[in-house]
mmCIF file with all atom_site columns, C-alpha atoms in Angstrom:
data_model
loop_
_atom_site.group_PDB
_atom_site.id
_atom_site.type_symbol
_atom_site.label_atom_id
_atom_site.label_alt_id
_atom_site.label_comp_id
_atom_site.label_asym_id
_atom_site.label_entity_id
_atom_site.label_seq_id
_atom_site.pdbx_PDB_ins_code
_atom_site.Cartn_x
_atom_site.Cartn_y
_atom_site.Cartn_z
_atom_site.occupancy
_atom_site.B_iso_or_equiv
_atom_site.pdbx_formal_charge
_atom_site.auth_seq_id
_atom_site.auth_comp_id
_atom_site.auth_asym_id
_atom_site.auth_atom_id
_atom_site.pdbx_PDB_model_num
ATOM 1   C CA . GLY I 1 1   ? 111.636 108.303 107.785 1.00 36.00 ? 378  GLY I CA 1
ATOM 2   C CA . GLU I 1 2   ? 108.915 107.726 106.592 1.00 41.00 ? 379  GLU I CA 1
ATOM 3   C CA . SER I 1 3   ? 106.598 111.398 107.038 1.00 48.00 ? 380  SER I CA 1
ATOM 4   C CA . VAL I 1 4   ? 103.133 113.170 105.676 1.00 57.00 ? 381  VAL I CA 1
ATOM 5   C CA . GLY I 1 5   ? 102.498 116.567 106.820 1.00 52.00 ? 382  GLY I CA 1
ATOM 6   C CA . LEU I 1 6   ? 100.299 118.624 107.086 1.00 44.00 ? 383  LEU I CA 1
ATOM 7   C CA . HIS I 1 7   ? 100.966 122.676 107.056 1.00 47.00 ? 384  HIS I CA 1
ATOM 8   C CA . LEU I 1 8   ? 97.795  123.698 108.824 1.00 49.00 ? 385  LEU I CA 1
ATOM 9   C CA . PRO I 1 9   ? 95.930  122.119 111.522 1.00 85.00 ? 386  PRO I CA 1
ATOM 10  C CA . THR I 1 10  ? 92.911  124.591 110.908 1.00 90.00 ? 387  THR I CA 1
ATOM 11  C CA . LEU I 1 11  ? 90.970  125.297 108.985 1.00 93.00 ? 388  LEU I CA 1
ATOM 12  C CA . SER I 1 12  ? 88.463  127.761 109.334 1.00 95.00 ? 389  SER I CA 1
ATOM 13  C CA . VAL I 1 13  ? 85.680  128.925 105.984 1.00 97.00 ? 390  VAL I CA 1
ATOM 14  C CA . GLN I 1 14  ? 82.736  131.040 104.963 1.00 97.00 ? 391  GLN I CA 1
ATOM 15  C CA . GLU I 1 15  ? 80.165  128.900 103.040 1.00 97.00 ? 392  GLU I CA 1
ATOM 16  C CA . GLY I 1 16  ? 80.836  129.155 99.524  1.00 97.00 ? 393  GLY I CA 1
ATOM 17  C CA . ASP I 1 17  ? 84.624  130.073 99.013  1.00 97.00 ? 394  ASP I CA 1
ATOM 18  C CA . ASN I 1 18  ? 86.904  127.243 98.318  1.00 97.00 ? 395  ASN I CA 1
ATOM 19  C CA . SER I 1 19  ? 88.930  125.772 100.404 1.00 97.00 ? 396  SER I CA 1
ATOM 20  C CA . ILE I 1 20  ? 93.167  124.852 99.717  1.00 96.00 ? 397  ILE I CA 1
ATOM 21  C CA . ILE I 1 21  ? 94.754  122.009 102.451 1.00 95.00 ? 398  ILE I CA 1
ATOM 22  C CA . ASN I 1 22  ? 97.838  121.645 102.069 1.00 93.00 ? 399  ASN I CA 1
ATOM 23  C CA . CYS I 1 23  ? 100.512 118.896 102.660 1.00 92.00 ? 400  CYS I CA 1
ATOM 24  C CA . ALA I 1 24  ? 104.282 117.923 102.659 1.00 90.00 ? 401  ALA I CA 1
ATOM 25  C CA . TYR I 1 25  ? 105.638 114.251 101.877 1.00 85.00 ? 402  TYR I CA 1
ATOM 26  C CA . SER I 1 26  ? 108.553 113.580 102.522 1.00 77.00 ? 403  SER I CA 1
ATOM 27  C CA . ASN I 1 27  ? 108.440 110.113 100.496 1.00 81.00 ? 404  ASN I CA 1
ATOM 28  C CA . SER I 1 28  ? 109.711 110.457 96.762  1.00 79.00 ? 405  SER I CA 1
ATOM 29  C CA . ALA I 1 29  ? 108.851 106.437 96.230  1.00 83.00 ? 406  ALA I CA 1
ATOM 30  C CA . SER I 1 30  ? 104.385 106.485 96.678  1.00 84.00 ? 407  SER I CA 1
ATOM 31  C CA . ASP I 1 31  ? 103.103 105.852 93.627  1.00 83.00 ? 408  ASP I CA 1
ATOM 32  C CA . TYR I 1 32  ? 100.323 107.387 95.029  1.00 87.00 ? 409  TYR I CA 1
ATOM 33  C CA . PHE I 1 33  ? 98.921  110.493 97.315  1.00 92.00 ? 410  PHE I CA 1
ATOM 34  C CA . ILE I 1 34  ? 94.904  109.716 99.146  1.00 92.00 ? 411  ILE I CA 1
ATOM 35  C CA . TRP I 1 35  ? 93.603  111.765 100.455 1.00 95.00 ? 412  TRP I CA 1
ATOM 36  C CA . TYR I 1 36  ? 90.521  111.192 102.885 1.00 95.00 ? 413  TYR I CA 1
ATOM 37  C CA . LYS I 1 37  ? 88.237  112.498 105.055 1.00 97.00 ? 414  LYS I CA 1
ATOM 38  C CA . GLN I 1 38  ? 86.536  112.294 108.369 1.00 96.00 ? 415  GLN I CA 1
ATOM 39  C CA . GLU I 1 39  ? 83.439  112.837 109.554 1.00 95.00 ? 416  GLU I CA 1
ATOM 40  C CA . SER I 1 40  ? 83.074  113.263 113.756 1.00 91.00 ? 417  SER I CA 1
ATOM 41  C CA . GLY I 1 41  ? 82.489  109.415 114.329 1.00 90.00 ? 418  GLY I CA 1
ATOM 42  C CA . LYS I 1 42  ? 82.791  108.003 111.353 1.00 93.00 ? 419  LYS I CA 1
ATOM 43  C CA . GLY I 1 43  ? 85.915  106.249 109.960 1.00 95.00 ? 420  GLY I CA 1
ATOM 44  C CA . PRO I 1 44  ? 88.227  107.895 107.324 1.00 95.00 ? 421  PRO I CA 1
ATOM 45  C CA . GLN I 1 45  ? 86.513  107.888 103.915 1.00 95.00 ? 422  GLN I CA 1
ATOM 46  C CA . PHE I 1 46  ? 88.214  108.408 100.123 1.00 93.00 ? 423  PHE I CA 1
ATOM 47  C CA . ILE I 1 47  ? 87.778  111.530 97.953  1.00 94.00 ? 424  ILE I CA 1
ATOM 48  C CA . ILE I 1 48  ? 90.777  111.649 95.842  1.00 94.00 ? 425  ILE I CA 1
ATOM 49  C CA . ASP I 1 49  ? 93.503  110.519 95.287  1.00 92.00 ? 426  ASP I CA 1
ATOM 50  C CA . ILE I 1 50  ? 96.534  110.854 92.202  1.00 93.00 ? 427  ILE I CA 1
ATOM 51  C CA . ARG I 1 51  ? 99.433  109.215 90.859  1.00 90.00 ? 428  ARG I CA 1
ATOM 52  C CA . SER I 1 52  ? 102.472 110.374 90.905  1.00 90.00 ? 429  SER I CA 1
ATOM 53  C CA . ASN I 1 53  ? 102.788 110.185 87.306  1.00 91.00 ? 430  ASN I CA 1
ATOM 54  C CA . MET I 1 54  ? 100.440 113.531 87.364  1.00 94.00 ? 431  MET I CA 1
ATOM 55  C CA . ASP I 1 55  ? 100.465 116.197 88.757  1.00 96.00 ? 432  ASP I CA 1
ATOM 56  C CA . LYS I 1 56  ? 96.376  117.996 88.197  1.00 97.00 ? 433  LYS I CA 1
ATOM 57  C CA . ARG I 1 57  ? 93.148  115.505 88.996  1.00 97.00 ? 434  ARG I CA 1
ATOM 58  C CA . GLN I 1 58  ? 90.033  116.858 89.554  1.00 97.00 ? 435  GLN I CA 1
ATOM 59  C CA . GLY I 1 59  ? 86.652  115.050 90.930  1.00 94.00 ? 436  GLY I CA 1
ATOM 60  C CA . GLN I 1 60  ? 83.410  116.727 91.901  1.00 93.00 ? 437  GLN I CA 1
ATOM 61  C CA . ARG I 1 61  ? 84.355  120.084 93.281  1.00 96.00 ? 438  ARG I CA 1
ATOM 62  C CA . VAL I 1 62  ? 87.677  118.940 94.992  1.00 98.00 ? 439  VAL I CA 1
ATOM 63  C CA . THR I 1 63  ? 90.944  119.009 92.919  1.00 98.00 ? 440  THR I CA 1
ATOM 64  C CA . VAL I 1 64  ? 94.595  118.036 94.175  1.00 97.00 ? 441  VAL I CA 1
ATOM 65  C CA . LEU I 1 65  ? 97.682  119.291 93.491  1.00 97.00 ? 442  LEU I CA 1
ATOM 66  C CA . LEU I 1 66  ? 100.605 117.013 93.190  1.00 96.00 ? 443  LEU I CA 1
ATOM 67  C CA . ASN I 1 67  ? 104.577 119.042 92.921  1.00 95.00 ? 444  ASN I CA 1
ATOM 68  C CA . LYS I 1 68  ? 106.826 116.134 93.209  1.00 91.00 ? 445  LYS I CA 1
ATOM 69  C CA . THR I 1 69  ? 109.386 118.932 92.763  1.00 92.00 ? 446  THR I CA 1
ATOM 70  C CA . VAL I 1 70  ? 108.869 121.091 96.108  1.00 92.00 ? 447  VAL I CA 1
ATOM 71  C CA . LYS I 1 71  ? 107.085 117.308 97.914  1.00 91.00 ? 448  LYS I CA 1
ATOM 72  C CA . HIS I 1 72  ? 104.369 118.892 98.333  1.00 93.00 ? 449  HIS I CA 1
ATOM 73  C CA . LEU I 1 73  ? 100.697 118.280 97.742  1.00 94.00 ? 450  LEU I CA 1
ATOM 74  C CA . SER I 1 74  ? 96.697  119.647 97.925  1.00 96.00 ? 451  SER I CA 1
ATOM 75  C CA . LEU I 1 75  ? 93.178  119.427 97.962  1.00 97.00 ? 452  LEU I CA 1
ATOM 76  C CA . GLN I 1 76  ? 90.462  122.470 96.646  1.00 98.00 ? 453  GLN I CA 1
ATOM 77  C CA . ILE I 1 77  ? 86.971  122.151 97.459  1.00 98.00 ? 454  ILE I CA 1
ATOM 78  C CA . ALA I 1 78  ? 84.883  124.407 95.728  1.00 98.00 ? 455  ALA I CA 1
ATOM 79  C CA . ALA I 1 79  ? 82.213  126.002 97.204  1.00 97.00 ? 456  ALA I CA 1
ATOM 80  C CA . THR I 1 80  ? 82.639  124.733 100.990 1.00 97.00 ? 457  THR I CA 1
ATOM 81  C CA . GLN I 1 81  ? 79.690  124.096 102.087 1.00 97.00 ? 458  GLN I CA 1
ATOM 82  C CA . PRO I 1 82  ? 78.595  123.286 105.702 1.00 96.00 ? 459  PRO I CA 1
ATOM 83  C CA . GLY I 1 83  ? 78.755  119.239 105.347 1.00 96.00 ? 460  GLY I CA 1
ATOM 84  C CA . ASP I 1 84  ? 82.751  119.431 104.091 1.00 97.00 ? 461  ASP I CA 1
ATOM 85  C CA . SER I 1 85  ? 83.085  120.357 107.218 1.00 97.00 ? 462  SER I CA 1
ATOM 86  C CA . ALA I 1 86  ? 85.274  117.264 109.149 1.00 96.00 ? 463  ALA I CA 1
ATOM 87  C CA . VAL I 1 87  ? 89.754  116.523 109.658 1.00 96.00 ? 464  VAL I CA 1
ATOM 88  C CA . TYR I 1 88  ? 91.394  115.694 105.860 1.00 97.00 ? 465  TYR I CA 1
ATOM 89  C CA . PHE I 1 89  ? 94.096  113.733 105.557 1.00 95.00 ? 466  PHE I CA 1
ATOM 90  C CA . CYS I 1 90  ? 96.250  113.728 102.823 1.00 94.00 ? 467  CYS I CA 1
ATOM 91  C CA . ALA I 1 91  ? 97.704  109.579 102.453 1.00 93.00 ? 468  ALA I CA 1
ATOM 92  C CA . GLU I 1 92  ? 100.018 108.018 100.930 1.00 90.00 ? 469  GLU I CA 1
ATOM 93  C CA . ASN I 1 93  ? 101.180 104.613 99.518  1.00 83.00 ? 470  ASN I CA 1
ATOM 94  C CA . GLY I 1 94  ? 103.763 103.178 102.311 1.00 64.00 ? 471  GLY I CA 1
ATOM 95  C CA . LYS I 1 95  ? 107.539 102.277 99.795  1.00 58.00 ? 472  LYS I CA 1
ATOM 96  C CA . THR I 1 96  ? 108.662 99.397  101.802 1.00 54.00 ? 473  THR I CA 1
ATOM 97  C CA . SER I 1 97  ? 104.597 97.658  100.659 1.00 54.00 ? 474  SER I CA 1
ATOM 98  C CA . TYR I 1 98  ? 102.120 98.902  97.512  1.00 58.00 ? 475  TYR I CA 1
ATOM 99  C CA . ASP I 1 99  ? 99.914  97.139  99.361  1.00 68.00 ? 476  ASP I CA 1
ATOM 100 C CA . LYS I 1 100 ? 99.182  99.712  102.754 1.00 83.00 ? 477  LYS I CA 1
ATOM 101 C CA . VAL I 1 101 ? 98.343  103.928 103.332 1.00 88.00 ? 478  VAL I CA 1
ATOM 102 C CA . ILE I 1 102 ? 100.675 106.130 105.575 1.00 89.00 ? 479  ILE I CA 1
ATOM 103 C CA . PHE I 1 103 ? 98.386  108.800 106.414 1.00 91.00 ? 480  PHE I CA 1
ATOM 104 C CA . GLY I 1 104 ? 99.537  111.941 108.234 1.00 83.00 ? 481  GLY I CA 1
ATOM 105 C CA . PRO I 1 105 ? 97.521  114.182 111.587 1.00 75.00 ? 482  PRO I CA 1
ATOM 106 C CA . GLY I 1 106 ? 95.201  115.592 109.190 1.00 91.00 ? 483  GLY I CA 1
ATOM 107 C CA . THR I 1 107 ? 93.220  119.412 109.441 1.00 94.00 ? 484  THR I CA 1
ATOM 108 C CA . SER I 1 108 ? 90.298  120.444 110.962 1.00 95.00 ? 485  SER I CA 1
ATOM 109 C CA . LEU I 1 109 ? 87.933  121.984 107.977 1.00 96.00 ? 486  LEU I CA 1
ATOM 110 C CA . SER I 1 110 ? 85.079  124.283 109.750 1.00 96.00 ? 487  SER I CA 1
ATOM 111 C CA . VAL I 1 111 ? 82.921  126.117 107.975 1.00 97.00 ? 488  VAL I CA 1
ATOM 112 C CA . ILE I 1 112 ? 81.422  129.128 108.552 1.00 95.00 ? 489  ILE I CA 1
ATOM 113 C CA . PRO I 1 113 ? 77.625  129.013 107.421 1.00 92.00 ? 490  PRO I CA 1
ATOM 114 C CA . ASP K 2 1   ? 75.854  94.819  102.274 1.00 51.00 ? 1056 ASP K CA 1
ATOM 115 C CA . THR K 2 2   ? 76.178  98.658  103.526 1.00 73.00 ? 1057 THR K CA 1
ATOM 116 C CA . GLY K 2 3   ? 79.810  98.820  104.183 1.00 93.00 ? 1058 GLY K CA 1
ATOM 117 C CA . VAL K 2 4   ? 82.354  97.999  106.544 1.00 96.00 ? 1059 VAL K CA 1
ATOM 118 C CA . SER K 2 5   ? 80.506  96.907  109.831 1.00 97.00 ? 1060 SER K CA 1
ATOM 119 C CA . GLN K 2 6   ? 82.437  96.701  113.411 1.00 98.00 ? 1061 GLN K CA 1
ATOM 120 C CA . ASN K 2 7   ? 81.408  95.528  116.745 1.00 97.00 ? 1062 ASN K CA 1
ATOM 121 C CA . PRO K 2 8   ? 81.839  96.650  119.013 1.00 98.00 ? 1063 PRO K CA 1
ATOM 122 C CA . ARG K 2 9   ? 80.758  100.141 118.402 1.00 97.00 ? 1064 ARG K CA 1
ATOM 123 C CA . HIS K 2 10  ? 83.110  101.705 122.390 1.00 97.00 ? 1065 HIS K CA 1
ATOM 124 C CA . LYS K 2 11  ? 84.817  99.086  124.691 1.00 98.00 ? 1066 LYS K CA 1
ATOM 125 C CA . ILE K 2 12  ? 85.819  99.486  127.933 1.00 98.00 ? 1067 ILE K CA 1
ATOM 126 C CA . THR K 2 13  ? 87.769  97.556  129.600 1.00 98.00 ? 1068 THR K CA 1
ATOM 127 C CA . LYS K 2 14  ? 89.999  96.748  132.955 1.00 98.00 ? 1069 LYS K CA 1
ATOM 128 C CA . ARG K 2 15  ? 94.064  96.894  132.479 1.00 98.00 ? 1070 ARG K CA 1
ATOM 129 C CA . GLY K 2 16  ? 95.098  93.323  132.077 1.00 98.00 ? 1071 GLY K CA 1
ATOM 130 C CA . GLN K 2 17  ? 92.343  92.076  131.015 1.00 98.00 ? 1072 GLN K CA 1
ATOM 131 C CA . ASN K 2 18  ? 91.749  90.997  126.957 1.00 98.00 ? 1073 ASN K CA 1
ATOM 132 C CA . VAL K 2 19  ? 90.124  92.542  124.427 1.00 98.00 ? 1074 VAL K CA 1
ATOM 133 C CA . THR K 2 20  ? 88.180  90.902  120.789 1.00 98.00 ? 1075 THR K CA 1
ATOM 134 C CA . PHE K 2 21  ? 87.216  93.517  117.807 1.00 98.00 ? 1076 PHE K CA 1
ATOM 135 C CA . ARG K 2 22  ? 85.373  91.603  115.045 1.00 98.00 ? 1077 ARG K CA 1
ATOM 136 C CA . CYS K 2 23  ? 85.052  93.429  111.580 1.00 98.00 ? 1078 CYS K CA 1
ATOM 137 C CA . ASP K 2 24  ? 83.229  92.469  108.298 1.00 97.00 ? 1079 ASP K CA 1
ATOM 138 C CA . PRO K 2 25  ? 84.615  93.929  105.346 1.00 96.00 ? 1080 PRO K CA 1
ATOM 139 C CA . ILE K 2 26  ? 82.485  93.850  102.130 1.00 93.00 ? 1081 ILE K CA 1
ATOM 140 C CA . SER K 2 27  ? 81.934  91.419  100.624 1.00 90.00 ? 1082 SER K CA 1
ATOM 141 C CA . GLU K 2 28  ? 83.513  91.097  97.455  1.00 87.00 ? 1083 GLU K CA 1
ATOM 142 C CA . HIS K 2 29  ? 86.295  92.726  98.747  1.00 90.00 ? 1084 HIS K CA 1
ATOM 143 C CA . ASN K 2 30  ? 89.929  90.282  99.526  1.00 89.00 ? 1085 ASN K CA 1
ATOM 144 C CA . ARG K 2 31  ? 91.638  92.885  101.861 1.00 91.00 ? 1086 ARG K CA 1
ATOM 145 C CA . LEU K 2 32  ? 90.325  93.189  104.691 1.00 95.00 ? 1087 LEU K CA 1
ATOM 146 C CA . TYR K 2 33  ? 93.487  96.711  106.839 1.00 95.00 ? 1088 TYR K CA 1
ATOM 147 C CA . TRP K 2 34  ? 93.463  97.077  110.703 1.00 97.00 ? 1089 TRP K CA 1
ATOM 148 C CA . TYR K 2 35  ? 94.430  100.873 111.770 1.00 97.00 ? 1090 TYR K CA 1
ATOM 149 C CA . ARG K 2 36  ? 94.856  102.205 115.234 1.00 97.00 ? 1091 ARG K CA 1
ATOM 150 C CA . GLN K 2 37  ? 94.041  106.085 115.977 1.00 95.00 ? 1092 GLN K CA 1
ATOM 151 C CA . THR K 2 38  ? 94.404  107.808 119.124 1.00 91.00 ? 1093 THR K CA 1
ATOM 152 C CA . LEU K 2 39  ? 92.956  111.793 119.419 1.00 85.00 ? 1094 LEU K CA 1
ATOM 153 C CA . GLY K 2 40  ? 93.866  114.323 116.310 1.00 83.00 ? 1095 GLY K CA 1
ATOM 154 C CA . GLN K 2 41  ? 96.044  112.328 114.683 1.00 89.00 ? 1096 GLN K CA 1
ATOM 155 C CA . GLY K 2 42  ? 95.926  110.362 111.147 1.00 92.00 ? 1097 GLY K CA 1
ATOM 156 C CA . PRO K 2 43  ? 95.031  106.424 111.826 1.00 95.00 ? 1098 PRO K CA 1
ATOM 157 C CA . GLU K 2 44  ? 98.321  103.904 111.990 1.00 94.00 ? 1099 GLU K CA 1
ATOM 158 C CA . PHE K 2 45  ? 98.668  100.487 110.104 1.00 93.00 ? 1100 PHE K CA 1
ATOM 159 C CA . LEU K 2 46  ? 98.503  98.121  112.235 1.00 95.00 ? 1101 LEU K CA 1
ATOM 160 C CA . THR K 2 47  ? 98.722  95.310  109.546 1.00 95.00 ? 1102 THR K CA 1
ATOM 161 C CA . TYR K 2 48  ? 96.432  93.270  106.388 1.00 93.00 ? 1103 TYR K CA 1
ATOM 162 C CA . PHE K 2 49  ? 95.406  90.275  105.244 1.00 94.00 ? 1104 PHE K CA 1
ATOM 163 C CA . GLN K 2 50  ? 94.712  89.302  101.470 1.00 91.00 ? 1105 GLN K CA 1
ATOM 164 C CA . ASN K 2 51  ? 91.836  86.947  101.809 1.00 92.00 ? 1106 ASN K CA 1
ATOM 165 C CA . GLU K 2 52  ? 93.217  84.952  104.220 1.00 93.00 ? 1107 GLU K CA 1
ATOM 166 C CA . ALA K 2 53  ? 96.798  85.019  104.616 1.00 93.00 ? 1108 ALA K CA 1
ATOM 167 C CA . GLN K 2 54  ? 98.282  88.201  106.939 1.00 93.00 ? 1109 GLN K CA 1
ATOM 168 C CA . LEU K 2 55  ? 100.366 90.141  104.484 1.00 90.00 ? 1110 LEU K CA 1
ATOM 169 C CA . GLU K 2 56  ? 101.910 92.476  106.815 1.00 89.00 ? 1111 GLU K CA 1
ATOM 170 C CA . LYS K 2 57  ? 102.197 93.886  110.194 1.00 91.00 ? 1112 LYS K CA 1
ATOM 171 C CA . SER K 2 58  ? 103.240 96.956  111.065 1.00 90.00 ? 1113 SER K CA 1
ATOM 172 C CA . ARG K 2 59  ? 105.948 96.980  114.234 1.00 88.00 ? 1114 ARG K CA 1
ATOM 173 C CA . LEU K 2 60  ? 103.248 98.464  116.226 1.00 82.00 ? 1115 LEU K CA 1
ATOM 174 C CA . LEU K 2 61  ? 101.776 94.989  116.346 1.00 86.00 ? 1116 LEU K CA 1
ATOM 175 C CA . SER K 2 62  ? 103.124 93.623  119.354 1.00 88.00 ? 1117 SER K CA 1
ATOM 176 C CA . ASP K 2 63  ? 103.226 90.151  120.687 1.00 92.00 ? 1118 ASP K CA 1
ATOM 177 C CA . ARG K 2 64  ? 100.012 91.428  121.919 1.00 96.00 ? 1119 ARG K CA 1
ATOM 178 C CA . PHE K 2 65  ? 98.294  91.428  119.565 1.00 96.00 ? 1120 PHE K CA 1
ATOM 179 C CA . SER K 2 66  ? 96.727  89.661  117.858 1.00 96.00 ? 1121 SER K CA 1
ATOM 180 C CA . ALA K 2 67  ? 94.596  89.679  114.395 1.00 97.00 ? 1122 ALA K CA 1
ATOM 181 C CA . GLU K 2 68  ? 92.904  86.366  112.219 1.00 96.00 ? 1123 GLU K CA 1
ATOM 182 C CA . ARG K 2 69  ? 90.259  86.660  108.894 1.00 96.00 ? 1124 ARG K CA 1
ATOM 183 C CA . PRO K 2 70  ? 89.999  82.561  109.002 1.00 91.00 ? 1125 PRO K CA 1
ATOM 184 C CA . LYS K 2 71  ? 87.404  82.360  106.382 1.00 88.00 ? 1126 LYS K CA 1
ATOM 185 C CA . GLY K 2 72  ? 88.671  85.398  103.720 1.00 87.00 ? 1127 GLY K CA 1
ATOM 186 C CA . SER K 2 73  ? 85.489  87.153  105.579 1.00 92.00 ? 1128 SER K CA 1
ATOM 187 C CA . PHE K 2 74  ? 85.810  88.601  108.495 1.00 97.00 ? 1129 PHE K CA 1
ATOM 188 C CA . SER K 2 75  ? 88.631  89.632  110.900 1.00 98.00 ? 1130 SER K CA 1
ATOM 189 C CA . THR K 2 76  ? 89.111  89.569  114.512 1.00 98.00 ? 1131 THR K CA 1
ATOM 190 C CA . LEU K 2 77  ? 91.478  91.357  116.122 1.00 98.00 ? 1132 LEU K CA 1
ATOM 191 C CA . GLU K 2 78  ? 92.912  90.665  120.130 1.00 98.00 ? 1133 GLU K CA 1
ATOM 192 C CA . ILE K 2 79  ? 94.655  92.442  122.526 1.00 97.00 ? 1134 ILE K CA 1
ATOM 193 C CA . GLN K 2 80  ? 96.579  90.485  125.327 1.00 97.00 ? 1135 GLN K CA 1
ATOM 194 C CA . ARG K 2 81  ? 96.461  92.042  128.530 1.00 97.00 ? 1136 ARG K CA 1
ATOM 195 C CA . THR K 2 82  ? 95.358  95.143  128.012 1.00 98.00 ? 1137 THR K CA 1
ATOM 196 C CA . GLU K 2 83  ? 97.444  98.533  128.480 1.00 97.00 ? 1138 GLU K CA 1
ATOM 197 C CA . GLN K 2 84  ? 96.538  101.531 128.919 1.00 96.00 ? 1139 GLN K CA 1
ATOM 198 C CA . GLY K 2 85  ? 98.242  102.269 126.028 1.00 95.00 ? 1140 GLY K CA 1
ATOM 199 C CA . ASP K 2 86  ? 96.375  100.856 124.226 1.00 97.00 ? 1141 ASP K CA 1
ATOM 200 C CA . SER K 2 87  ? 92.978  103.204 124.380 1.00 97.00 ? 1142 SER K CA 1
ATOM 201 C CA . ALA K 2 88  ? 92.237  104.236 120.580 1.00 97.00 ? 1143 ALA K CA 1
ATOM 202 C CA . MET K 2 89  ? 90.130  103.806 117.645 1.00 97.00 ? 1144 MET K CA 1
ATOM 203 C CA . TYR K 2 90  ? 90.786  100.580 116.190 1.00 98.00 ? 1145 TYR K CA 1
ATOM 204 C CA . LEU K 2 91  ? 89.625  101.260 112.730 1.00 98.00 ? 1146 LEU K CA 1
ATOM 205 C CA . CYS K 2 92  ? 88.888  98.198  109.641 1.00 98.00 ? 1147 CYS K CA 1
ATOM 206 C CA . ALA K 2 93  ? 89.297  98.745  106.316 1.00 96.00 ? 1148 ALA K CA 1
ATOM 207 C CA . SER K 2 94  ? 88.192  96.526  102.943 1.00 94.00 ? 1149 SER K CA 1
ATOM 208 C CA . SER K 2 95  ? 89.505  97.146  99.273  1.00 90.00 ? 1150 SER K CA 1
ATOM 209 C CA . LEU K 2 96  ? 89.494  95.398  95.942  1.00 83.00 ? 1151 LEU K CA 1
ATOM 210 C CA . ILE K 2 97  ? 92.799  94.003  94.200  1.00 72.00 ? 1152 ILE K CA 1
ATOM 211 C CA . LEU K 2 98  ? 91.007  95.600  91.339  1.00 66.00 ? 1153 LEU K CA 1
ATOM 212 C CA . GLY K 2 99  ? 89.768  99.031  90.722  1.00 62.00 ? 1154 GLY K CA 1
ATOM 213 C CA . ARG K 2 100 ? 91.684  102.123 92.966  1.00 68.00 ? 1155 ARG K CA 1
ATOM 214 C CA . PRO K 2 101 ? 93.804  100.605 94.829  1.00 69.00 ? 1156 PRO K CA 1
ATOM 215 C CA . TYR K 2 102 ? 94.017  102.834 97.507  1.00 74.00 ? 1157 TYR K CA 1
ATOM 216 C CA . GLY K 2 103 ? 90.414  103.251 98.205  1.00 79.00 ? 1158 GLY K CA 1
ATOM 217 C CA . TYR K 2 104 ? 88.855  101.671 101.695 1.00 89.00 ? 1159 TYR K CA 1
ATOM 218 C CA . THR K 2 105 ? 86.249  102.179 102.761 1.00 93.00 ? 1160 THR K CA 1
ATOM 219 C CA . PHE K 2 106 ? 86.692  102.508 106.219 1.00 96.00 ? 1161 PHE K CA 1
ATOM 220 C CA . GLY K 2 107 ? 84.132  101.033 109.712 1.00 97.00 ? 1162 GLY K CA 1
ATOM 221 C CA . SER K 2 108 ? 83.037  103.029 111.805 1.00 96.00 ? 1163 SER K CA 1
ATOM 222 C CA . GLY K 2 109 ? 85.239  101.848 114.007 1.00 97.00 ? 1164 GLY K CA 1
ATOM 223 C CA . THR K 2 110 ? 85.369  100.535 117.557 1.00 98.00 ? 1165 THR K CA 1
ATOM 224 C CA . ARG K 2 111 ? 86.534  102.516 120.383 1.00 97.00 ? 1166 ARG K CA 1
ATOM 225 C CA . LEU K 2 112 ? 88.442  101.464 123.308 1.00 98.00 ? 1167 LEU K CA 1
ATOM 226 C CA . THR K 2 113 ? 88.875  102.617 126.493 1.00 98.00 ? 1168 THR K CA 1
ATOM 227 C CA . VAL K 2 114 ? 91.360  100.828 129.459 1.00 98.00 ? 1169 VAL K CA 1
ATOM 228 C CA . VAL K 2 115 ? 90.726  102.348 132.823 1.00 97.00 ? 1170 VAL K CA 1
#
């Protein structure tokens, strides 16, 4: 069935280092892939998205890479800061509807000062 | 407008009772979504509205669940005859049709505990 999953449930990085969070997906029909950040006690916050016809997109300190051949998505965070500590979810729009997002189980990122 | 507002933030109820949650989206957003999130998991889609029309419902939304958006502004999610398995965070999000389609703005959620 449809699923979006993550390779690693937790990730610890030193402040200032770059972080890479990986995600595997199984639905080849999705148009969009999205990364959300969720801090404790808050709802998910949109970070960046990428359309299926692209392989790379950059934002402020973040880069998303999409490899459709192996159905892999990654989020790179440059110069990781303590404020980046959160749970990160990859997500995709569902094949049965253009208008909803399916979330994966999440990766917890801890930044060590 | 400071974002998506959800009330209450926390709700503890006894099994079998009915509960209702409210979501006030960003005023100009015409789409409104409800998700449910359990500890350590990603949010699961429940239902969404475009203006006042409920356009899609997940199979997760059993007969005990009902959602409304009567005037295309705020929305309510009601759970009847609550069960312990309903304990979760209920998240509301809103978005515009135009612009980034999946750039949802989420509220902080309502945490439901059924005892």
